[in-house]
mmCIF file of C-alpha atoms in Angstrom:
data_model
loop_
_atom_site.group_PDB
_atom_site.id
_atom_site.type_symbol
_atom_site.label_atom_id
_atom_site.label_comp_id
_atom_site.label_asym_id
_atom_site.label_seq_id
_atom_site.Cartn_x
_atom_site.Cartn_y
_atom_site.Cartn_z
ATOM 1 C CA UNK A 1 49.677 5.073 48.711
ATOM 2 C CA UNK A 2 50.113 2.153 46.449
ATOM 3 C CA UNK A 3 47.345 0.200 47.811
ATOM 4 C CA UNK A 4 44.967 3.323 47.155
ATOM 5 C CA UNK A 5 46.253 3.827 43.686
ATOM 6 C CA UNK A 6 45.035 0.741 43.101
ATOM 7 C CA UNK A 7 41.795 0.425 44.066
ATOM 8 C CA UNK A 8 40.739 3.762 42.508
ATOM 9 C CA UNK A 9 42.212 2.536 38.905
ATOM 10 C CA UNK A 10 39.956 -0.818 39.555
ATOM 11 C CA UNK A 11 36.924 1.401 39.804
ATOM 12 C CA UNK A 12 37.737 3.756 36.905
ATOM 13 C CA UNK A 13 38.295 0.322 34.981
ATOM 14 C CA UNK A 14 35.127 -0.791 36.006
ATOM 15 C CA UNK A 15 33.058 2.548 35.483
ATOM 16 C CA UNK A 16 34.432 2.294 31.735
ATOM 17 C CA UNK A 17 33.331 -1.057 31.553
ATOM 18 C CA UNK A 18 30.305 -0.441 32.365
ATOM 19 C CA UNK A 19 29.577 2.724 29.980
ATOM 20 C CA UNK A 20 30.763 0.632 27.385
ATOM 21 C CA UNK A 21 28.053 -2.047 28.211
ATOM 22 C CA UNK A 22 25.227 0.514 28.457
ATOM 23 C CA UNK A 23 25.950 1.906 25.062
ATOM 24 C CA UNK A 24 26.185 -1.721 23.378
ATOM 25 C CA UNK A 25 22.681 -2.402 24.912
ATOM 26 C CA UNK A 26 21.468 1.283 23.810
ATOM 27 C CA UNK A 27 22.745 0.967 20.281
ATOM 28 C CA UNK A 28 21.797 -2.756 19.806
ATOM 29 C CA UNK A 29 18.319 -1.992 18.196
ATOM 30 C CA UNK A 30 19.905 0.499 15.439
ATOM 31 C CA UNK A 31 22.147 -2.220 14.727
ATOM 32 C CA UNK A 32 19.382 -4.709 14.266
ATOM 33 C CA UNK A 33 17.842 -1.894 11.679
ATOM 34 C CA UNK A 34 21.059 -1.672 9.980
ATOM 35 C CA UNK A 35 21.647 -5.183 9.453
ATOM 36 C CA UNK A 36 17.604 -5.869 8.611
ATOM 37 C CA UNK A 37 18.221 -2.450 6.267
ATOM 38 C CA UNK A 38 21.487 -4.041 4.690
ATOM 39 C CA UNK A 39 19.502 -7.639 4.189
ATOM 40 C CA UNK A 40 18.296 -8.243 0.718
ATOM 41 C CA UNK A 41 14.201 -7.888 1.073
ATOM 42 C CA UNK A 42 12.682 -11.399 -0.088
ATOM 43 C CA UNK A 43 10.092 -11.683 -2.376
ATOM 44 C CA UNK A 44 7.216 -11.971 0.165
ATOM 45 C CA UNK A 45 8.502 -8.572 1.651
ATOM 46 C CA UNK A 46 8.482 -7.410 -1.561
ATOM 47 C CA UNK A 47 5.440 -8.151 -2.516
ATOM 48 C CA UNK A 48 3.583 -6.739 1.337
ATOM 49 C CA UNK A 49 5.356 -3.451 0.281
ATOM 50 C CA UNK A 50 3.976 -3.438 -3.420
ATOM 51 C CA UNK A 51 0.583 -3.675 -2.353
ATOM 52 C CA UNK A 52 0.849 -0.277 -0.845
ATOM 53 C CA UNK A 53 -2.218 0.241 1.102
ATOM 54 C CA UNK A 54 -1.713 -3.369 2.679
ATOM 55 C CA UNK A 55 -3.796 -3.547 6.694
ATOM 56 C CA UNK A 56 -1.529 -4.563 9.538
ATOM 57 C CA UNK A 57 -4.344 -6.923 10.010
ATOM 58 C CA UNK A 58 -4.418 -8.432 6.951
ATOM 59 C CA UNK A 59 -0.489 -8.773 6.361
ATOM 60 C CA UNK A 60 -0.374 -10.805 9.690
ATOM 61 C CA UNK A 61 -3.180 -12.773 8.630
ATOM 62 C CA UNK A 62 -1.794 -13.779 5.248
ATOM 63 C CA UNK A 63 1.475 -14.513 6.378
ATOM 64 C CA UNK A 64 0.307 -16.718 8.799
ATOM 65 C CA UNK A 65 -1.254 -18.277 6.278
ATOM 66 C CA UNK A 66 1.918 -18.591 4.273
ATOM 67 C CA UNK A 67 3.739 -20.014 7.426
ATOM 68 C CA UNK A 68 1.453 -22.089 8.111
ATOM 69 C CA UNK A 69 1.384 -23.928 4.730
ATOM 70 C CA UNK A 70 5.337 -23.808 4.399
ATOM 71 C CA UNK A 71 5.395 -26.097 7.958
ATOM 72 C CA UNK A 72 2.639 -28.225 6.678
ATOM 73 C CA UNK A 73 5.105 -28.958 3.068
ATOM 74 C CA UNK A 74 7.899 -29.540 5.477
ATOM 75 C CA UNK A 75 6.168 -32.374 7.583
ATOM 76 C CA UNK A 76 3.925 -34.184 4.599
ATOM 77 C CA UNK A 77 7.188 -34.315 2.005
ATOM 78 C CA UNK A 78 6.201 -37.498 0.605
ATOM 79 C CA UNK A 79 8.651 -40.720 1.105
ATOM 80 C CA UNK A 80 11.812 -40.645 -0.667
ATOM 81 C CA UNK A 81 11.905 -36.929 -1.256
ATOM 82 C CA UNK A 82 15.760 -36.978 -2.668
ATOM 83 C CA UNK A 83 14.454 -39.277 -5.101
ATOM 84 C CA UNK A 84 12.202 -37.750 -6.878
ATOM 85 C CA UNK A 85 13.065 -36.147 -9.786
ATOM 86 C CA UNK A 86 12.936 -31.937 -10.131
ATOM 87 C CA UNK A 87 10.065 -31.957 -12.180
ATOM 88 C CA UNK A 88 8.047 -34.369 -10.015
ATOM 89 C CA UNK A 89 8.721 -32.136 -6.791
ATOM 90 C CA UNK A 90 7.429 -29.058 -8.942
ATOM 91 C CA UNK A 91 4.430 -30.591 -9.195
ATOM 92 C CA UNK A 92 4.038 -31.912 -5.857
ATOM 93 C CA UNK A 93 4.324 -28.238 -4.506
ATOM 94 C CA UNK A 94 2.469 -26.917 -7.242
ATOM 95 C CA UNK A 95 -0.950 -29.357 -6.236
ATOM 96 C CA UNK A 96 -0.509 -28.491 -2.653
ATOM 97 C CA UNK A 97 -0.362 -24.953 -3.707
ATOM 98 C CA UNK A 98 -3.920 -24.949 -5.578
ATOM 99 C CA UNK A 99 -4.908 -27.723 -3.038
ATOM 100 C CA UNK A 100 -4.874 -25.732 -0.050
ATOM 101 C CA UNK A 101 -3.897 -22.237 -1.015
ATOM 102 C CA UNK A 102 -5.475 -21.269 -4.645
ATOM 103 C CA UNK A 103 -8.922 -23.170 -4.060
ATOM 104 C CA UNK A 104 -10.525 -19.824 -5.404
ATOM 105 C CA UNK A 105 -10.870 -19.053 -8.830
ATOM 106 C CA UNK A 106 -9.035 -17.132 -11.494
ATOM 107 C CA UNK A 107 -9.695 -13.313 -11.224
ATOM 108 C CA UNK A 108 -7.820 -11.391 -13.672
ATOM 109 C CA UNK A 109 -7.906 -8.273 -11.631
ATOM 110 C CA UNK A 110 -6.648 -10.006 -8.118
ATOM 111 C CA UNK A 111 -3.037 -9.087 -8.359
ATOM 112 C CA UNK A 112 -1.918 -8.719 -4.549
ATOM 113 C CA UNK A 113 -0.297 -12.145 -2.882
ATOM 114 C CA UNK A 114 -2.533 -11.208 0.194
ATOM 115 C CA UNK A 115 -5.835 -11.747 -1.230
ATOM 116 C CA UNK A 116 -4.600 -14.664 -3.001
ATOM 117 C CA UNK A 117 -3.624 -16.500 0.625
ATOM 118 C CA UNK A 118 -6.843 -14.949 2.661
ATOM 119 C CA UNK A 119 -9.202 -15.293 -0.490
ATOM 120 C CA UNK A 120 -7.686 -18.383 -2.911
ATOM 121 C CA UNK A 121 -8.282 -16.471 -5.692
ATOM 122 C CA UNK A 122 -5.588 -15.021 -8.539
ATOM 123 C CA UNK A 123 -4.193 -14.091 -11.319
ATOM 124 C CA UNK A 124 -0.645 -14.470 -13.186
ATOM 125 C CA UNK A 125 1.289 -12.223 -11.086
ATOM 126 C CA UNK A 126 -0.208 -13.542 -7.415
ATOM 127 C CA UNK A 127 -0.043 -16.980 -8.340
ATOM 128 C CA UNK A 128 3.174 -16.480 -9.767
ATOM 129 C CA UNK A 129 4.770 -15.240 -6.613
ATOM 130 C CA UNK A 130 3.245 -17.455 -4.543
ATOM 131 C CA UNK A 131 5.022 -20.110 -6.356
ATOM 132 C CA UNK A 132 7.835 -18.642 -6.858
ATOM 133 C CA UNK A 133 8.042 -18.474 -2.881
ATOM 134 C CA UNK A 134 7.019 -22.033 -2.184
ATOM 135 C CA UNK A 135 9.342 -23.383 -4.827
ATOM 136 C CA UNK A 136 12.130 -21.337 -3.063
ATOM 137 C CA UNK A 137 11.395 -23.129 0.629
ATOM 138 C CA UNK A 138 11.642 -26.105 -1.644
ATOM 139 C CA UNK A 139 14.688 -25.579 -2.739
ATOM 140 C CA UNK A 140 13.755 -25.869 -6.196
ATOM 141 C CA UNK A 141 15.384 -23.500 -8.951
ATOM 142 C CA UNK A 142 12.536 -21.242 -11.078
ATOM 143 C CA UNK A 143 12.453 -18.040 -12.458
ATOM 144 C CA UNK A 144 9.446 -15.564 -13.012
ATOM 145 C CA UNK A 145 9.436 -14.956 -16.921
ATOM 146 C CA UNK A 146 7.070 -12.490 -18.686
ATOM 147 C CA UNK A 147 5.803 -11.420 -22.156
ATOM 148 C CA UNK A 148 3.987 -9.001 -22.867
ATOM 149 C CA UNK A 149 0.381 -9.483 -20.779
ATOM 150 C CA UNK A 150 1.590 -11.942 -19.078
ATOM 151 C CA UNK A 151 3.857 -13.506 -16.319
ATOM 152 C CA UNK A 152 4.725 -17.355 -15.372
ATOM 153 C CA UNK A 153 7.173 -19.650 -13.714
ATOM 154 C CA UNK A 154 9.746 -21.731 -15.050
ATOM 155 C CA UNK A 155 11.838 -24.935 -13.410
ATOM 156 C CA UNK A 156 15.066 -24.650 -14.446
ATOM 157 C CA UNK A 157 15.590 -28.458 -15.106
ATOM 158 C CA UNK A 158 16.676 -30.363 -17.765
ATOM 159 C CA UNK A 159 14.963 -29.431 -20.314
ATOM 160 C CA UNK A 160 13.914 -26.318 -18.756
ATOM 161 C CA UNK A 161 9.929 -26.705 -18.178
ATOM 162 C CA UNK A 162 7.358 -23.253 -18.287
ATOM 163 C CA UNK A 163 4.740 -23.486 -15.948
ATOM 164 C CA UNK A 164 1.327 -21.692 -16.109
ATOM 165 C CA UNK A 165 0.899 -21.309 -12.755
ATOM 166 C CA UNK A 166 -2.731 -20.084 -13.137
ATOM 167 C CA UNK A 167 -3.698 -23.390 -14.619
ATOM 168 C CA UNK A 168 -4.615 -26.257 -11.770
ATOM 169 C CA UNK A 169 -4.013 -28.895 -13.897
ATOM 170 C CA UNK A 170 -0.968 -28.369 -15.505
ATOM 171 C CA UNK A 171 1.381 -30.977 -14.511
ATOM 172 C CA UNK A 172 -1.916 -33.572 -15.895
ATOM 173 C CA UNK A 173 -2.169 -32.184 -19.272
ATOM 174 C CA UNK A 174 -0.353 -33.886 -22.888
ATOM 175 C CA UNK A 175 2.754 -31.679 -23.816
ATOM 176 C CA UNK A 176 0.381 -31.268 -27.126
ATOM 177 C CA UNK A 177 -2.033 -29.323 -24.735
ATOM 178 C CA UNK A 178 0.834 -27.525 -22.543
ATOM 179 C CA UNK A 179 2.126 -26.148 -26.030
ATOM 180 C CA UNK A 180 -0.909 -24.144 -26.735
ATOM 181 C CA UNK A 181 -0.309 -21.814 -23.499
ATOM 182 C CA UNK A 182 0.624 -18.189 -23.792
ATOM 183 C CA UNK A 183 4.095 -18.870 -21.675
ATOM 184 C CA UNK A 184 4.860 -21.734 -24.419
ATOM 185 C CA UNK A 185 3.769 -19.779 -27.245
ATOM 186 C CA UNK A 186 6.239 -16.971 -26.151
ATOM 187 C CA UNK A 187 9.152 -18.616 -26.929
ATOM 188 C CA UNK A 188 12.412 -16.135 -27.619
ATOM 189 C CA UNK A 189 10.007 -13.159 -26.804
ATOM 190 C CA UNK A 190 9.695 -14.044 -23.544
ATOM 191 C CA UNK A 191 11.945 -12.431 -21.170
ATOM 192 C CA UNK A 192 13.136 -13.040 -16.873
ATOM 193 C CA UNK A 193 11.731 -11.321 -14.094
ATOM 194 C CA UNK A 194 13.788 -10.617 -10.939
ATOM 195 C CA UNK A 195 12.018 -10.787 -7.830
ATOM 196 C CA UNK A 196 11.296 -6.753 -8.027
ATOM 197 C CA UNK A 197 10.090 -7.063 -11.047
ATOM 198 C CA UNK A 198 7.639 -9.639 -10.421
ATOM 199 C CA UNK A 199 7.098 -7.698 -7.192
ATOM 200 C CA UNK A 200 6.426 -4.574 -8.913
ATOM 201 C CA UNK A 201 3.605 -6.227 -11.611
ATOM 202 C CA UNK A 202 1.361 -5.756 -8.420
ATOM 203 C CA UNK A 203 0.812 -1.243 -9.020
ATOM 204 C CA UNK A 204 1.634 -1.909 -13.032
ATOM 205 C CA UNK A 205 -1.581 -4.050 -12.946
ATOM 206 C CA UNK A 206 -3.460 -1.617 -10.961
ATOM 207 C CA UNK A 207 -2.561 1.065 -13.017
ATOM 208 C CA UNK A 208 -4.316 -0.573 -15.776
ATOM 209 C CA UNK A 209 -6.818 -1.179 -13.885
ATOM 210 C CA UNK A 210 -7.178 2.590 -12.910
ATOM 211 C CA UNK A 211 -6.789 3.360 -16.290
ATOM 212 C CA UNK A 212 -9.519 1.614 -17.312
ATOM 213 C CA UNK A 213 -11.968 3.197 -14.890
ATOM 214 C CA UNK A 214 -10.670 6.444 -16.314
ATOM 215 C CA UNK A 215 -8.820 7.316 -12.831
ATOM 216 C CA UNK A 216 -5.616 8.843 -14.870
ATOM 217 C CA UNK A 217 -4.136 10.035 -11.543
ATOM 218 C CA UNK A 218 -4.185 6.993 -9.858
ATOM 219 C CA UNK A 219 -2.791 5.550 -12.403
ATOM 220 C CA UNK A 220 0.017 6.991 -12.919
ATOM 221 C CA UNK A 221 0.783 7.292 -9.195
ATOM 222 C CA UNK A 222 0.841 3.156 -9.513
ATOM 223 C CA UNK A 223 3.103 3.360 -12.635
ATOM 224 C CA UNK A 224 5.663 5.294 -10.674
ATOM 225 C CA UNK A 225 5.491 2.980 -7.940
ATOM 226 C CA UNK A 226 6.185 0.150 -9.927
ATOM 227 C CA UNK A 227 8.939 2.109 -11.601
ATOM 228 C CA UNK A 228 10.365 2.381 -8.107
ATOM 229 C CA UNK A 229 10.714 -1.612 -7.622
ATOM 230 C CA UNK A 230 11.873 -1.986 -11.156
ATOM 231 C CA UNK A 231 13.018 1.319 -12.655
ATOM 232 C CA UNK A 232 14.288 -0.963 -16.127
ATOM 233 C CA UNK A 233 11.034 -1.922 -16.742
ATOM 234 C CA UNK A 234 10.402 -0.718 -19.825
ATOM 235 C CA UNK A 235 6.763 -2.023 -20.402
ATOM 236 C CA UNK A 236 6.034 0.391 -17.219
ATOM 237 C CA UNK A 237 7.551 3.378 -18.793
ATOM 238 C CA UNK A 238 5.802 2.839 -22.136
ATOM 239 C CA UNK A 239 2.421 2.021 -20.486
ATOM 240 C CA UNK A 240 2.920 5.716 -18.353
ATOM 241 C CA UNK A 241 3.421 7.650 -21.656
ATOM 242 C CA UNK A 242 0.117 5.926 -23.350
ATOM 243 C CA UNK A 243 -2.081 6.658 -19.924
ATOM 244 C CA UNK A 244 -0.255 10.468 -19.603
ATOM 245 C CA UNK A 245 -1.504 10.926 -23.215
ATOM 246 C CA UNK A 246 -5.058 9.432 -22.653
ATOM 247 C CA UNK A 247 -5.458 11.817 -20.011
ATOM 248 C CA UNK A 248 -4.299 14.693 -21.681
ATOM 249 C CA UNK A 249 -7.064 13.672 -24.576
ATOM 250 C CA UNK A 250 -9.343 13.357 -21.698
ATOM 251 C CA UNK A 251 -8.680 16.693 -20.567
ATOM 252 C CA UNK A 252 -9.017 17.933 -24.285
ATOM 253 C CA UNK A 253 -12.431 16.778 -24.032
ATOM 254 C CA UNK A 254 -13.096 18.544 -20.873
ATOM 255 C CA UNK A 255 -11.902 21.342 -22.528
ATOM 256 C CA UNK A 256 -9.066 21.585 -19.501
ATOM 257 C CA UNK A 257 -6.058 22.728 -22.032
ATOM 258 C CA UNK A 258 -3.966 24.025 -19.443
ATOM 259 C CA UNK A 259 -4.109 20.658 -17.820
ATOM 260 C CA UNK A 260 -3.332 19.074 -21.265
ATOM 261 C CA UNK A 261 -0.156 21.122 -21.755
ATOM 262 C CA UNK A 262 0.925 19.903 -18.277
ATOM 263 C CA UNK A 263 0.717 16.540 -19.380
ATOM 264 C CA UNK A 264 2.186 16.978 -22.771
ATOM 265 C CA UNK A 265 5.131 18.439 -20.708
ATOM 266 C CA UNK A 266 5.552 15.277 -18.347
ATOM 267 C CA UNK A 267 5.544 12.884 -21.195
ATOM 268 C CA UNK A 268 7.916 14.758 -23.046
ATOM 269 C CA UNK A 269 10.178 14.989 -19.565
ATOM 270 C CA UNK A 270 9.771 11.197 -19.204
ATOM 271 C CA UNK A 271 10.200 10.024 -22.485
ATOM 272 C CA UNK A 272 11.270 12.321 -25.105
ATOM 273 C CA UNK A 273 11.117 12.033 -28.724
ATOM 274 C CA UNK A 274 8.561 8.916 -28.302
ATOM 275 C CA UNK A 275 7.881 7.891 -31.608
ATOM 276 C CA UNK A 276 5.022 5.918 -30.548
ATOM 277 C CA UNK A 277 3.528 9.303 -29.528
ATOM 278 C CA UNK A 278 4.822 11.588 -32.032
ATOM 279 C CA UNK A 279 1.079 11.944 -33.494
ATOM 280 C CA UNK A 280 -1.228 12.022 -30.776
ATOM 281 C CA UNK A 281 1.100 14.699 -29.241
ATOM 282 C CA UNK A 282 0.439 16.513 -32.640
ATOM 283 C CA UNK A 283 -3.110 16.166 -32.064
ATOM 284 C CA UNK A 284 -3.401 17.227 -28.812
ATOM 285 C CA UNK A 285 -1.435 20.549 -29.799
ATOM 286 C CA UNK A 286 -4.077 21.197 -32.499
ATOM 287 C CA UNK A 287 -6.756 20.120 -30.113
ATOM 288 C CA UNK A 288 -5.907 22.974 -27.867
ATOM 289 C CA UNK A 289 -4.944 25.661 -30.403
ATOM 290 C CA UNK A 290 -8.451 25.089 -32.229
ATOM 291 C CA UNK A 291 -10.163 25.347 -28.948
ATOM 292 C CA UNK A 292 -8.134 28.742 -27.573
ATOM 293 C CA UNK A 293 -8.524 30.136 -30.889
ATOM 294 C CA UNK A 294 -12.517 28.933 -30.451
ATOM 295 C CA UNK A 295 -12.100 31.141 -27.254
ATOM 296 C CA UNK A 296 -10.683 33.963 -29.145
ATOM 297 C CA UNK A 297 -7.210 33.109 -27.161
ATOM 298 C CA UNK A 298 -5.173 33.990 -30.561
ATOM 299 C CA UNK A 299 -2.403 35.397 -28.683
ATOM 300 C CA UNK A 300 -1.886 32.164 -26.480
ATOM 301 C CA UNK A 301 -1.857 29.689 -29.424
ATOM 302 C CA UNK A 302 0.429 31.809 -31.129
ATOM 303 C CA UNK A 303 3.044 31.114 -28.444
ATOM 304 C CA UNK A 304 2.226 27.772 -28.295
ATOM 305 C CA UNK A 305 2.787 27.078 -31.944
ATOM 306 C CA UNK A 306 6.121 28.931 -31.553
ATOM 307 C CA UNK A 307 7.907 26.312 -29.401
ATOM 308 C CA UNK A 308 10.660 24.277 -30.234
ATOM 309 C CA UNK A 309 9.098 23.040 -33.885
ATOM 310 C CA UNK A 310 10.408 18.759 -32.023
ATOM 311 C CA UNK A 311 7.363 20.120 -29.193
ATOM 312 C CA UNK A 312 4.491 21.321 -31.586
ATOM 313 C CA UNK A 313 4.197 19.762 -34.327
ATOM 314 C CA UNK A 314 1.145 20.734 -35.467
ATOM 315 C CA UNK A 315 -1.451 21.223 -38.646
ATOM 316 C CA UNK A 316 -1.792 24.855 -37.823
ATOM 317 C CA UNK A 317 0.760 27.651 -39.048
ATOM 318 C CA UNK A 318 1.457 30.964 -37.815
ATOM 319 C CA UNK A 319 -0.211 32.290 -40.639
ATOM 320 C CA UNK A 320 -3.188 30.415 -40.396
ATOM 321 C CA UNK A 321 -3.662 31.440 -37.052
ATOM 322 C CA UNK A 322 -3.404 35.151 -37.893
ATOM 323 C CA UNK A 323 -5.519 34.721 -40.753
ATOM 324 C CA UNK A 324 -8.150 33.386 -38.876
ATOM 325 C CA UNK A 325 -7.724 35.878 -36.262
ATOM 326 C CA UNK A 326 -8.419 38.427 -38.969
ATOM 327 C CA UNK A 327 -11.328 36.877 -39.780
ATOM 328 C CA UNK A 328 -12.875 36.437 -36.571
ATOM 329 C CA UNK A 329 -12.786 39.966 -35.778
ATOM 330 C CA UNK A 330 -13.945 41.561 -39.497
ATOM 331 C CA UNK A 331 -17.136 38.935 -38.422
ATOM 332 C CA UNK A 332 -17.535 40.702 -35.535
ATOM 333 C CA UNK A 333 -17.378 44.284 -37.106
ATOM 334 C CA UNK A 334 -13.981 45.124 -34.473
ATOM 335 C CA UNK A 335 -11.982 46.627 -37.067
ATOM 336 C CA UNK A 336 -9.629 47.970 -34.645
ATOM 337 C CA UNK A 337 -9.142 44.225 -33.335
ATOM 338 C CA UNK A 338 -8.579 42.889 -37.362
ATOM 339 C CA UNK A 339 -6.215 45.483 -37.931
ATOM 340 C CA UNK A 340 -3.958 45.267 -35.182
ATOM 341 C CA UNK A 341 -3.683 41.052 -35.770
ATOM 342 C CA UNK A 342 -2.647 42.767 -39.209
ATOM 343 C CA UNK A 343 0.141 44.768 -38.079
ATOM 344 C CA UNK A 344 1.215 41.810 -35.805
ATOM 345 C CA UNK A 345 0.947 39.225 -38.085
ATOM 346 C CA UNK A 346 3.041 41.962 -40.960
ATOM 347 C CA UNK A 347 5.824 42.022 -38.304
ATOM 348 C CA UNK A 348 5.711 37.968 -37.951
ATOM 349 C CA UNK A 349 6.556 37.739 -41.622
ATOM 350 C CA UNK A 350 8.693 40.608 -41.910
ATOM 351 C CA UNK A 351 11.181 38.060 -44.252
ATOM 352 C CA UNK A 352 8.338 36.544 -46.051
ATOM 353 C CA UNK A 353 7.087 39.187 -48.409
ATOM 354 C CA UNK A 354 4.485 36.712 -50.143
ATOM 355 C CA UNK A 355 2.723 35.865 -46.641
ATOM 356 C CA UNK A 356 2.949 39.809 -46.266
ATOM 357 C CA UNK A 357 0.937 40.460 -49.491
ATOM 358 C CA UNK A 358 -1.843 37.809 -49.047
ATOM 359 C CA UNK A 359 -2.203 39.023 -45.399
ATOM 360 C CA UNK A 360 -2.802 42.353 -46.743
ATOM 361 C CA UNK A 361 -5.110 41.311 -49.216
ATOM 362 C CA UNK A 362 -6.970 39.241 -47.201
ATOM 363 C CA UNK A 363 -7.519 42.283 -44.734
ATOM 364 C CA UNK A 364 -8.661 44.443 -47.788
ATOM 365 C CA UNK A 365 -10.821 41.717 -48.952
ATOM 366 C CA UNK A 366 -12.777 41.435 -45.797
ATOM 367 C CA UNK A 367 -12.840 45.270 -44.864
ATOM 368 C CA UNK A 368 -14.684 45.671 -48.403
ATOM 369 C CA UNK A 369 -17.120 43.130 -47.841
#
């Protein structure tokens, strides 16, 4: 009995065992998620998920690119490496970077770090994170700084040294010359960029881009992406108010007020009391109350103009509306119309006995005419 007691608690060991193996091995890829989930995303990652509508194709392309130049810095590190000084190895992997990487030109509009590896040609941002990633392999310390327009690189050495990593010859020109930049010229107004951030100047430059082209939608979808990556940027947040507003002018020109009112809503949502704003909201409210009343909509701009006075400020009154409801329909001969904005207008100024008068005589005026 002993013996069999045995052998059957051996095979229950080993039947455990062997579950237990068979859920390690199941389990093993959602562990490698969670622990790729739980890594800090570099900058390169960052920047393939900024670009949004990035190919498959083309990622794999231009980060073979990348890997491709990284091993090539890592074999042709000049003699004596250690001994050159910080500033020396900047350059060095700056010239190999517009050697073999930026050959293109500089495009103001080319944002995305893929089109800068698979094209060579860039702007600020994309040459600014390229750097920023081939300084890292270097083991060099930079930051991404930024004023307003603008973005650049700088070595944190001693002195600290801003780099305009759009400009080839940097590292060649007098310090005379490197003074003029706009990354020199910024001085205590310019401000660092974390890795998002930089990241995230890929859909706040396309927004502006949209913007321009008159695509409001678009860009405002971009703004909120870049607001994703760096929800503190506060360039971002005023840039989306002045688009939301441009639109909602836009859509005062296509007589669209509905659409307008939407908007007005979503920038007061996003950014209330903006005093940047505070007058073209005003002028967007009388855009659309002069263009319902227009429309003989009296009844809607009334209710818009009584809002919360902080929403509506506005040239129009209540009483001017009325009055000019009046009007409208003594011109067209419905006296039924006139007198009933009368009686309604009478009850809107029930504690303003003046108003009440000139209404009255204003309705007198025009029926004797």
């Amino acid at each position: 009995m002993l013996r069999i007691w045995k052998e059957s608690d051996r095979v229950l060991w080993m039947l455990i065992l062997l579950y237990l193996v068979i859920m390690t091995v199941a389990a093993l890829p959602t562990f490698q998620r969670s622990a790729a989930a739980s890594r800090p995303a570099t900058l390169v990652e960052m920047a393939w998920a900024a670009e949004g509508n990035l190919s498959e194709a083309d990622r794999n392309a231009a980060a073979e690119r990348l890997s491709k130049h990284l091993t090539w810095m890592e074999s042709n590190l000049p003699p004596q490496w250690g001994r050159y000084t910080i500033e020396e190895r900047a350059a060095w992997v700056f010239q190999s970077m517009h050697e073999h990487l930026l050959f293109g030109k500089y495009d103001e509009d080319q944002n995305t770090l893929s089109k800068a590896l698979l094209e060579g040609n860039f702007n600020c941002v994309s040459a600014t994170i390229l750097y920023q990633i081939l300084t890292e392999r270097a083991g060099l310390p930079t930051v991404a700084m930024q004023t307003r327009g603008h973005v650049w690189c700088r070595l944190l050495s001693r002195p600290e040294l801003d780099i305009e990593t759009t400009c080839p010859t940097w590292f060649l020109l007098e310090p005379h010359d490197q003074g003029q930049s706009p990354a020199v010229k910024a001085a205590d107004e310019a401000r660092t960029l974390s890795a998002r951030g930089l990241a995230a100047k890929i859909p706040y430059n396309k927004a502006s881009l949209a913007a321009a082209q008159g695509d409001y939608p678009a860009a405002i979808e971009f703004l909120n992406f870049a607001l994703s990556l760096d929800p503190q940027d506060e360039a971002a947040m005023r840039n989306r108010s002045a688009i939301l507003n441009n639109w909602a002018v836009a859509c005062i020109g296509q007589k669209d007020c509905q659409t307008a009112l939407d908007i007005l809503k979503r920038m007061e949502d996003q950014r209330p009391h903006d005093p940047d704003l505070e007058e073209n909201r005003s002028k967007i409210i009388d855009a659309v109350i002069d263009q319902w009343c227009h429309q003989g909509r009296y009844s809607e701009a009334l209710r818009l103009l009584q809002l919360p006075a902080e929403l509506t400020t506005s040239r129009h009154s209540v009483r001017s509306i009325y009055q000019r409801w009046i009007q409208d329909a003594a011109s067209r001969g419905d006296w039924f119309e006139a007198k009933n904005a009368l009686r309604l207008a009478i009850s809107a100024h029930e504690d303003d006995p003046l108003a009440v008068a000139q209404l009255r005589r204003q309705f007198r005026q025009l029926n004797a005419g």
